[in-house]
Amino acid sequence: MNQVTRWDPFENLFKDFRGLVLQPVDIANNPDVPALKVDVKEDKDAYTVHADLPGVAKDDIHVNIEGSVVSISAEKKRTVENKDGERVLRCERHYGKVSRSFQLGQEIDEGKAQARFADGVLELTLPKKVVASSRKLTIQ
């Protein structure tokens, strides 16, 4: 007796490649990729952003605000201080540029935004733009 089964080509395609196609790429756990980690908090008037930037000089941090999009970029410069007869056995600290952009739920008032940098943490205070209240038009 022959047994009839239903064949779905898409089910089989994704079933065969489940481990390769559908899994998200996790670069956060890859030690070779420097990451810019941020915490974003919101209250009724503003957003507060904390970004970890250990070992970065204040002059090498750049923040750009366009509407509701915030971009943070930084560069950690490598300082080579090898003494005579010394050789590096292992270097795990990252050098180079990192950047991160994210969109907030409301536009930012760039004129009132503030940035502070202390102990390797960048703190941004980003006030929300006041939204003009709508008004009802009288039809004449």
GROMACS .gro file of N, CA and C in nm:
model
  420
    1MET      N    1   0.083  -0.116   0.000
    1MET     CA    2   0.000   0.000   0.000
    1MET      C    3   0.089   0.124   0.000
    2ASN      N    4   0.059   0.220  -0.086
    2ASN     CA    5   0.136   0.344  -0.095
    2ASN      C    6   0.084   0.445   0.005
    3GLN      N    7   0.177   0.513   0.067
    3GLN     CA    8   0.137   0.615   0.165
    3GLN      C    9   0.157   0.752   0.100
    4VAL      N   10   0.056   0.839   0.110
    4VAL     CA   11   0.062   0.971   0.050
    4VAL      C   12   0.095   1.072   0.160
    5THR      N   13   0.196   1.155   0.134
    5THR     CA   14   0.231   1.261   0.228
    5THR      C   15   0.231   1.393   0.155
    6ARG      N   16   0.198   1.496   0.227
    6ARG     CA   17   0.195   1.630   0.169
    6ARG      C   18   0.334   1.688   0.172
    7TRP      N   19   0.377   1.745   0.059
    7TRP     CA   20   0.511   1.802   0.049
    7TRP      C   21   0.501   1.954   0.040
    8ASP      N   22   0.571   2.022   0.127
    8ASP     CA   23   0.576   2.168   0.127
    8ASP      C   24   0.723   2.208   0.105
    9PRO      N   25   0.757   2.262  -0.011
    9PRO     CA   26   0.898   2.291  -0.040
    9PRO      C   27   0.957   2.396   0.053
   10PHE      N   28   0.878   2.492   0.098
   10PHE     CA   29   0.931   2.595   0.187
   10PHE      C   30   0.958   2.540   0.326
   11GLU      N   31   0.874   2.450   0.372
   11GLU     CA   32   0.896   2.390   0.503
   11GLU      C   33   1.028   2.313   0.502
   12ASN      N   34   1.051   2.237   0.398
   12ASN     CA   35   1.173   2.159   0.389
   12ASN      C   36   1.296   2.249   0.373
   13LEU      N   37   1.281   2.358   0.298
   13LEU     CA   38   1.392   2.450   0.279
   13LEU      C   39   1.437   2.508   0.412
   14PHE      N   40   1.343   2.560   0.490
   14PHE     CA   41   1.378   2.620   0.619
   14PHE      C   42   1.418   2.515   0.722
   15LYS      N   43   1.363   2.397   0.708
   15LYS     CA   44   1.400   2.290   0.799
   15LYS      C   45   1.545   2.251   0.778
   16ASP      N   46   1.589   2.246   0.653
   16ASP     CA   47   1.726   2.207   0.622
   16ASP      C   48   1.826   2.315   0.662
   17PHE      N   49   1.788   2.442   0.652
   17PHE     CA   50   1.881   2.551   0.677
   17PHE      C   51   1.853   2.626   0.807
   18ARG      N   52   1.777   2.568   0.895
   18ARG     CA   53   1.737   2.638   1.018
   18ARG      C   54   1.857   2.693   1.095
   19GLY      N   55   1.962   2.618   1.106
   19GLY     CA   56   2.078   2.663   1.181
   19GLY      C   57   2.156   2.774   1.112
   20LEU      N   58   2.143   2.785   0.980
   20LEU     CA   59   2.222   2.883   0.908
   20LEU      C   60   2.143   3.008   0.872
   21VAL      N   61   2.021   2.995   0.830
   21VAL     CA   62   1.947   3.107   0.776
   21VAL      C   63   1.869   3.183   0.882
   22LEU      N   64   1.803   3.114   0.971
   22LEU     CA   65   1.709   3.181   1.060
   22LEU      C   66   1.770   3.228   1.192
   23GLN      N   67   1.892   3.188   1.222
   23GLN     CA   68   1.953   3.229   1.347
   23GLN      C   69   2.012   3.369   1.332
   24PRO      N   70   1.985   3.460   1.427
   24PRO     CA   71   2.044   3.593   1.418
   24PRO      C   72   2.194   3.587   1.445
   25VAL      N   73   2.266   3.679   1.386
   25VAL     CA   74   2.409   3.686   1.407
   25VAL      C   75   2.433   3.755   1.541
   26ASP      N   76   2.510   3.694   1.626
   26ASP     CA   77   2.538   3.749   1.758
   26ASP      C   78   2.682   3.798   1.762
   27ILE      N   79   2.701   3.929   1.732
   27ILE     CA   80   2.836   3.982   1.735
   27ILE      C   81   2.873   4.032   1.874
   28ALA      N   82   2.775   4.043   1.963
   28ALA     CA   83   2.804   4.093   2.097
   28ALA      C   84   2.894   3.999   2.175
   29ASN      N   85   2.887   3.870   2.150
   29ASN     CA   86   2.969   3.774   2.222
   29ASN      C   87   3.099   3.742   2.151
   30ASN      N   88   3.124   3.806   2.038
   30ASN     CA   89   3.247   3.784   1.965
   30ASN      C   90   3.353   3.878   2.020
   31PRO      N   91   3.460   3.827   2.082
   31PRO     CA   92   3.559   3.914   2.142
   31PRO      C   93   3.640   3.994   2.040
   32ASP      N   94   3.633   3.960   1.912
   32ASP     CA   95   3.707   4.032   1.811
   32ASP      C   96   3.635   4.157   1.762
   33VAL      N   97   3.508   4.176   1.800
   33VAL     CA   98   3.430   4.289   1.754
   33VAL      C   99   3.403   4.382   1.873
   34PRO      N  100   3.460   4.503   1.871
   34PRO     CA  101   3.431   4.594   1.981
   34PRO      C  102   3.285   4.638   1.977
   35ALA      N  103   3.226   4.653   2.092
   35ALA     CA  104   3.084   4.689   2.098
   35ALA      C  105   3.068   4.817   2.177
   36LEU      N  106   2.972   4.897   2.138
   36LEU     CA  107   2.936   5.019   2.210
   36LEU      C  108   2.805   4.990   2.280
   37LYS      N  109   2.811   4.966   2.408
   37LYS     CA  110   2.692   4.928   2.484
   37LYS      C  111   2.626   5.053   2.542
   38VAL      N  112   2.493   5.060   2.528
   38VAL     CA  113   2.419   5.177   2.575
   38VAL      C  114   2.299   5.134   2.658
   39ASP      N  115   2.262   5.221   2.751
   39ASP     CA  116   2.136   5.211   2.825
   39ASP      C  117   2.056   5.336   2.790
   40VAL      N  118   1.928   5.320   2.756
   40VAL     CA  119   1.842   5.433   2.722
   40VAL      C  120   1.723   5.431   2.815
   41LYS      N  121   1.699   5.544   2.881
   41LYS     CA  122   1.585   5.558   2.971
   41LYS      C  123   1.501   5.677   2.924
   42GLU      N  124   1.373   5.672   2.959
   42GLU     CA  125   1.282   5.778   2.915
   42GLU      C  126   1.196   5.822   3.032
   43ASP      N  127   1.174   5.952   3.042
   43ASP     CA  128   1.070   6.004   3.130
   43ASP      C  129   0.982   6.095   3.045
   44LYS      N  130   0.892   6.169   3.106
   44LYS     CA  131   0.795   6.245   3.026
   44LYS      C  132   0.858   6.359   2.948
   45ASP      N  133   0.975   6.409   2.992
   45ASP     CA  134   1.036   6.526   2.928
   45ASP      C  135   1.161   6.495   2.846
   46ALA      N  136   1.230   6.385   2.875
   46ALA     CA  137   1.359   6.364   2.812
   46ALA      C  138   1.398   6.217   2.807
   47TYR      N  139   1.499   6.189   2.726
   47TYR     CA  140   1.565   6.059   2.722
   47TYR      C  141   1.701   6.075   2.788
   48THR      N  142   1.746   5.971   2.857
   48THR     CA  143   1.879   5.969   2.914
   48THR      C  144   1.952   5.848   2.858
   49VAL      N  145   2.071   5.872   2.804
   49VAL     CA  146   2.150   5.766   2.743
   49VAL      C  147   2.283   5.755   2.817
   50HIS      N  148   2.320   5.635   2.854
   50HIS     CA  149   2.452   5.607   2.911
   50HIS      C  150   2.523   5.512   2.815
   51ALA      N  151   2.643   5.551   2.772
   51ALA     CA  152   2.722   5.469   2.680
   51ALA      C  153   2.858   5.441   2.743
   52ASP      N  154   2.897   5.314   2.744
   52ASP     CA  155   3.027   5.275   2.799
   52ASP      C  156   3.135   5.298   2.694
   53LEU      N  157   3.232   5.383   2.729
   53LEU     CA  158   3.344   5.413   2.640
   53LEU      C  159   3.474   5.414   2.720
   54PRO      N  160   3.511   5.300   2.779
   54PRO     CA  161   3.632   5.299   2.861
   54PRO      C  162   3.758   5.320   2.777
   55GLY      N  163   3.849   5.400   2.829
   55GLY     CA  164   3.976   5.422   2.762
   55GLY      C  165   3.971   5.519   2.646
   56VAL      N  166   3.858   5.583   2.622
   56VAL     CA  167   3.844   5.677   2.512
   56VAL      C  168   3.859   5.819   2.566
   57ALA      N  169   3.934   5.903   2.495
   57ALA     CA  170   3.948   6.042   2.534
   57ALA      C  171   3.823   6.120   2.497
   58LYS      N  172   3.791   6.220   2.578
   58LYS     CA  173   3.669   6.299   2.556
   58LYS      C  174   3.668   6.364   2.417
   59ASP      N  175   3.784   6.405   2.369
   59ASP     CA  176   3.792   6.470   2.238
   59ASP      C  177   3.769   6.374   2.121
   60ASP      N  178   3.773   6.245   2.147
   60ASP     CA  179   3.755   6.145   2.042
   60ASP      C  180   3.613   6.089   2.038
   61ILE      N  181   3.520   6.154   2.107
   61ILE     CA  182   3.379   6.112   2.109
   61ILE      C  183   3.298   6.214   2.030
   62HIS      N  184   3.210   6.165   1.944
   62HIS     CA  185   3.125   6.252   1.863
   62HIS      C  186   2.980   6.205   1.874
   63VAL      N  187   2.890   6.300   1.899
   63VAL     CA  188   2.748   6.271   1.908
   63VAL      C  189   2.677   6.357   1.804
   64ASN      N  190   2.591   6.294   1.726
   64ASN     CA  191   2.514   6.365   1.624
   64ASN      C  192   2.367   6.335   1.645
   65ILE      N  193   2.284   6.438   1.641
   65ILE     CA  194   2.139   6.423   1.658
   65ILE      C  195   2.070   6.479   1.535
   66GLU      N  196   1.988   6.397   1.472
   66GLU     CA  197   1.908   6.439   1.358
   66GLU      C  198   1.765   6.394   1.381
   67GLY      N  199   1.682   6.486   1.425
   67GLY     CA  200   1.543   6.451   1.454
   67GLY      C  201   1.536   6.360   1.573
   68SER      N  202   1.497   6.235   1.550
   68SER     CA  203   1.488   6.138   1.659
   68SER      C  204   1.600   6.033   1.653
   69VAL      N  205   1.695   6.052   1.561
   69VAL     CA  206   1.805   5.958   1.545
   69VAL      C  207   1.930   6.012   1.615
   70VAL      N  208   1.985   5.930   1.704
   70VAL     CA  209   2.106   5.967   1.778
   70VAL      C  210   2.219   5.876   1.731
   71SER      N  211   2.333   5.937   1.695
   71SER     CA  212   2.451   5.862   1.652
   71SER      C  213   2.567   5.896   1.744
   72ILE      N  214   2.631   5.792   1.795
   72ILE     CA  215   2.747   5.809   1.881
   72ILE      C  216   2.863   5.738   1.813
   73SER      N  217   2.976   5.806   1.800
   73SER     CA  218   3.096   5.742   1.747
   73SER      C  219   3.214   5.782   1.833
   74ALA      N  220   3.310   5.692   1.843
   74ALA     CA  221   3.428   5.718   1.925
   74ALA      C  222   3.546   5.643   1.866
   75GLU      N  223   3.664   5.691   1.898
   75GLU     CA  224   3.786   5.625   1.853
   75GLU      C  225   3.881   5.610   1.970
   76LYS      N  226   3.923   5.488   1.992
   76LYS     CA  227   4.024   5.461   2.095
   76LYS      C  228   4.156   5.443   2.022
   77LYS      N  229   4.250   5.532   2.054
   77LYS     CA  230   4.378   5.530   1.985
   77LYS      C  231   4.475   5.439   2.058
   78ARG      N  232   4.555   5.372   1.981
   78ARG     CA  233   4.652   5.279   2.037
   78ARG      C  234   4.778   5.355   2.077
   79THR      N  235   4.821   5.333   2.197
   79THR     CA  236   4.945   5.394   2.244
   79THR      C  237   5.046   5.281   2.258
   80VAL      N  238   5.150   5.286   2.178
   80VAL     CA  239   5.252   5.183   2.178
   80VAL      C  240   5.364   5.228   2.271
   81GLU      N  241   5.385   5.151   2.376
   81GLU     CA  242   5.490   5.183   2.472
   81GLU      C  243   5.572   5.057   2.501
   82ASN      N  244   5.640   5.007   2.401
   82ASN     CA  245   5.725   4.889   2.421
   82ASN      C  246   5.862   4.934   2.468
   83LYS      N  247   5.906   4.877   2.576
   83LYS     CA  248   6.039   4.907   2.627
   83LYS      C  249   6.141   4.818   2.556
   84ASP      N  250   6.267   4.856   2.567
   84ASP     CA  251   6.374   4.777   2.504
   84ASP      C  252   6.375   4.634   2.557
   85GLY      N  253   6.376   4.538   2.470
   85GLY     CA  254   6.379   4.397   2.509
   85GLY      C  255   6.244   4.340   2.548
   86GLU      N  256   6.142   4.420   2.540
   86GLU     CA  257   6.007   4.376   2.578
   86GLU      C  258   5.930   4.334   2.453
   87ARG      N  259   5.852   4.228   2.465
   87ARG     CA  260   5.769   4.187   2.353
   87ARG      C  261   5.628   4.161   2.406
   88VAL      N  262   5.530   4.187   2.323
   88VAL     CA  263   5.390   4.169   2.360
   88VAL      C  264   5.352   4.023   2.340
   89LEU      N  265   5.304   3.959   2.443
   89LEU     CA  266   5.261   3.820   2.433
   89LEU      C  267   5.114   3.808   2.397
   90ARG      N  268   5.035   3.900   2.445
   90ARG     CA  269   4.892   3.896   2.418
   90ARG      C  270   4.837   4.037   2.429
   91CYS      N  271   4.752   4.075   2.336
   91CYS     CA  272   4.690   4.207   2.339
   91CYS      C  273   4.540   4.188   2.315
   92GLU      N  274   4.459   4.205   2.418
   92GLU     CA  275   4.315   4.182   2.407
   92GLU      C  276   4.235   4.312   2.407
   93ARG      N  277   4.298   4.423   2.435
   93ARG     CA  278   4.225   4.549   2.435
   93ARG      C  279   4.205   4.596   2.292
   94HIS      N  280   4.087   4.649   2.265
   94HIS     CA  281   4.052   4.692   2.131
   94HIS      C  282   4.094   4.836   2.107
   95TYR      N  283   4.138   4.861   1.985
   95TYR     CA  284   4.171   4.995   1.941
   95TYR      C  285   4.098   5.016   1.810
   96GLY      N  286   4.059   5.139   1.787
   96GLY     CA  287   3.992   5.169   1.662
   96GLY      C  288   3.861   5.243   1.687
   97LYS      N  289   3.779   5.244   1.587
   97LYS     CA  290   3.654   5.320   1.591
   97LYS      C  291   3.535   5.229   1.621
   98VAL      N  292   3.442   5.281   1.697
   98VAL     CA  293   3.314   5.216   1.719
   98VAL      C  294   3.206   5.320   1.698
   99SER      N  295   3.089   5.275   1.657
   99SER     CA  296   2.978   5.368   1.639
   99SER      C  297   2.847   5.295   1.660
  100ARG      N  298   2.747   5.373   1.690
  100ARG     CA  299   2.614   5.318   1.717
  100ARG      C  300   2.512   5.425   1.686
  101SER      N  301   2.406   5.388   1.619
  101SER     CA  302   2.294   5.479   1.591
  101SER      C  303   2.166   5.411   1.633
  102PHE      N  304   2.074   5.489   1.686
  102PHE     CA  305   1.944   5.434   1.722
  102PHE      C  306   1.840   5.544   1.714
  103GLN      N  307   1.717   5.503   1.694
  103GLN     CA  308   1.607   5.597   1.680
  103GLN      C  309   1.521   5.595   1.806
  104LEU      N  310   1.492   5.714   1.855
  104LEU     CA  311   1.406   5.728   1.973
  104LEU      C  312   1.263   5.753   1.928
  105GLY      N  313   1.172   5.747   2.020
  105GLY     CA  314   1.030   5.758   1.987
  105GLY      C  315   0.982   5.897   1.954
  106GLN      N  316   1.062   5.999   1.986
  106GLN     CA  317   1.020   6.136   1.963
  106GLN      C  318   1.142   6.219   1.925
  107GLU      N  319   1.121   6.328   1.850
  107GLU     CA  320   1.233   6.413   1.809
  107GLU      C  321   1.297   6.478   1.930
  108ILE      N  322   1.427   6.507   1.917
  108ILE     CA  323   1.507   6.564   2.026
  108ILE      C  324   1.524   6.713   2.002
  109ASP      N  325   1.519   6.790   2.110
  109ASP     CA  326   1.547   6.934   2.105
  109ASP      C  327   1.698   6.950   2.114
  110GLU      N  328   1.764   6.962   1.998
  110GLU     CA  329   1.911   6.966   1.994
  110GLU      C  330   1.969   7.081   2.073
  111GLY      N  331   1.899   7.195   2.078
  111GLY     CA  332   1.949   7.313   2.148
  111GLY      C  333   1.958   7.295   2.298
  112LYS      N  334   1.882   7.204   2.354
  112LYS     CA  335   1.882   7.182   2.499
  112LYS      C  336   1.953   7.052   2.539
  113ALA      N  337   2.001   6.977   2.442
  113ALA     CA  338   2.068   6.850   2.472
  113ALA      C  339   2.200   6.876   2.543
  114GLN      N  340   2.235   6.784   2.635
  114GLN     CA  341   2.359   6.797   2.712
  114GLN      C  342   2.434   6.665   2.708
  115ALA      N  343   2.568   6.676   2.717
  115ALA     CA  344   2.654   6.558   2.719
  115ALA      C  345   2.760   6.575   2.828
  116ARG      N  346   2.780   6.468   2.905
  116ARG     CA  347   2.885   6.465   3.008
  116ARG      C  348   2.962   6.334   2.991
  117PHE      N  349   3.092   6.340   3.019
  117PHE     CA  350   3.176   6.222   3.009
  117PHE      C  351   3.263   6.213   3.133
  118ALA      N  352   3.245   6.105   3.208
  118ALA     CA  353   3.324   6.085   3.330
  118ALA      C  354   3.339   5.936   3.354
  119ASP      N  355   3.459   5.896   3.396
  119ASP     CA  356   3.490   5.758   3.432
  119ASP      C  357   3.455   5.658   3.322
  120GLY      N  358   3.476   5.698   3.197
  120GLY     CA  359   3.452   5.607   3.086
  120GLY      C  360   3.307   5.590   3.046
  121VAL      N  361   3.218   5.674   3.100
  121VAL     CA  362   3.076   5.665   3.067
  121VAL      C  363   3.029   5.799   3.011
  122LEU      N  364   2.972   5.794   2.891
  122LEU     CA  365   2.912   5.911   2.829
  122LEU      C  366   2.766   5.916   2.872
  123GLU      N  367   2.723   6.030   2.924
  123GLU     CA  368   2.584   6.048   2.963
  123GLU      C  369   2.523   6.159   2.879
  124LEU      N  370   2.418   6.126   2.807
  124LEU     CA  371   2.345   6.222   2.725
  124LEU      C  372   2.209   6.249   2.787
  125THR      N  373   2.174   6.376   2.800
  125THR     CA  374   2.040   6.414   2.841
  125THR      C  375   1.977   6.479   2.718
  126LEU      N  376   1.874   6.414   2.665
  126LEU     CA  377   1.814   6.454   2.538
  126LEU      C  378   1.668   6.494   2.559
  127PRO      N  379   1.642   6.624   2.578
  127PRO     CA  380   1.503   6.668   2.597
  127PRO      C  381   1.419   6.646   2.472
  128LYS      N  382   1.296   6.608   2.494
  128LYS     CA  383   1.204   6.587   2.383
  128LYS      C  384   1.157   6.721   2.329
  129LYS      N  385   1.139   6.728   2.197
  129LYS     CA  386   1.084   6.849   2.137
  129LYS      C  387   0.938   6.860   2.174
  130VAL      N  388   0.897   6.981   2.204
  130VAL     CA  389   0.758   7.004   2.237
  130VAL      C  390   0.677   6.994   2.109
  131VAL      N  391   0.579   6.908   2.112
  131VAL     CA  392   0.494   6.887   1.995
  131VAL      C  393   0.385   6.992   1.996
  132ALA      N  394   0.373   7.061   1.885
  132ALA     CA  395   0.269   7.162   1.876
  132ALA      C  396   0.132   7.095   1.887
  133SER      N  397   0.051   7.151   1.972
  133SER     CA  398  -0.082   7.091   1.990
  133SER      C  399  -0.167   7.121   1.866
  134SER      N  400  -0.251   7.028   1.834
  134SER     CA  401  -0.336   7.047   1.717
  134SER      C  402  -0.451   7.141   1.752
  135ARG      N  403  -0.499   7.208   1.652
  135ARG     CA  404  -0.613   7.296   1.675
  135ARG      C  405  -0.719   7.268   1.570
  136LYS      N  406  -0.837   7.291   1.608
  136LYS     CA  407  -0.949   7.267   1.517
  136LYS      C  408  -0.972   7.391   1.432
  137LEU      N  409  -0.982   7.370   1.302
  137LEU     CA  410  -1.008   7.480   1.210
  137LEU      C  411  -1.157   7.500   1.192
  138THR      N  412  -1.194   7.626   1.191
  138THR     CA  413  -1.334   7.658   1.166
  138THR      C  414  -1.353   7.673   1.016
  139ILE      N  415  -1.452   7.605   0.963
  139ILE     CA  416  -1.480   7.611   0.819
  139ILE      C  417  -1.575   7.726   0.795
  140GLN      N  418  -1.537   7.814   0.704
  140GLN     CA  419  -1.620   7.932   0.676
  140GLN      C  420  -1.699   7.915   0.549
   0.00000   0.00000   0.00000
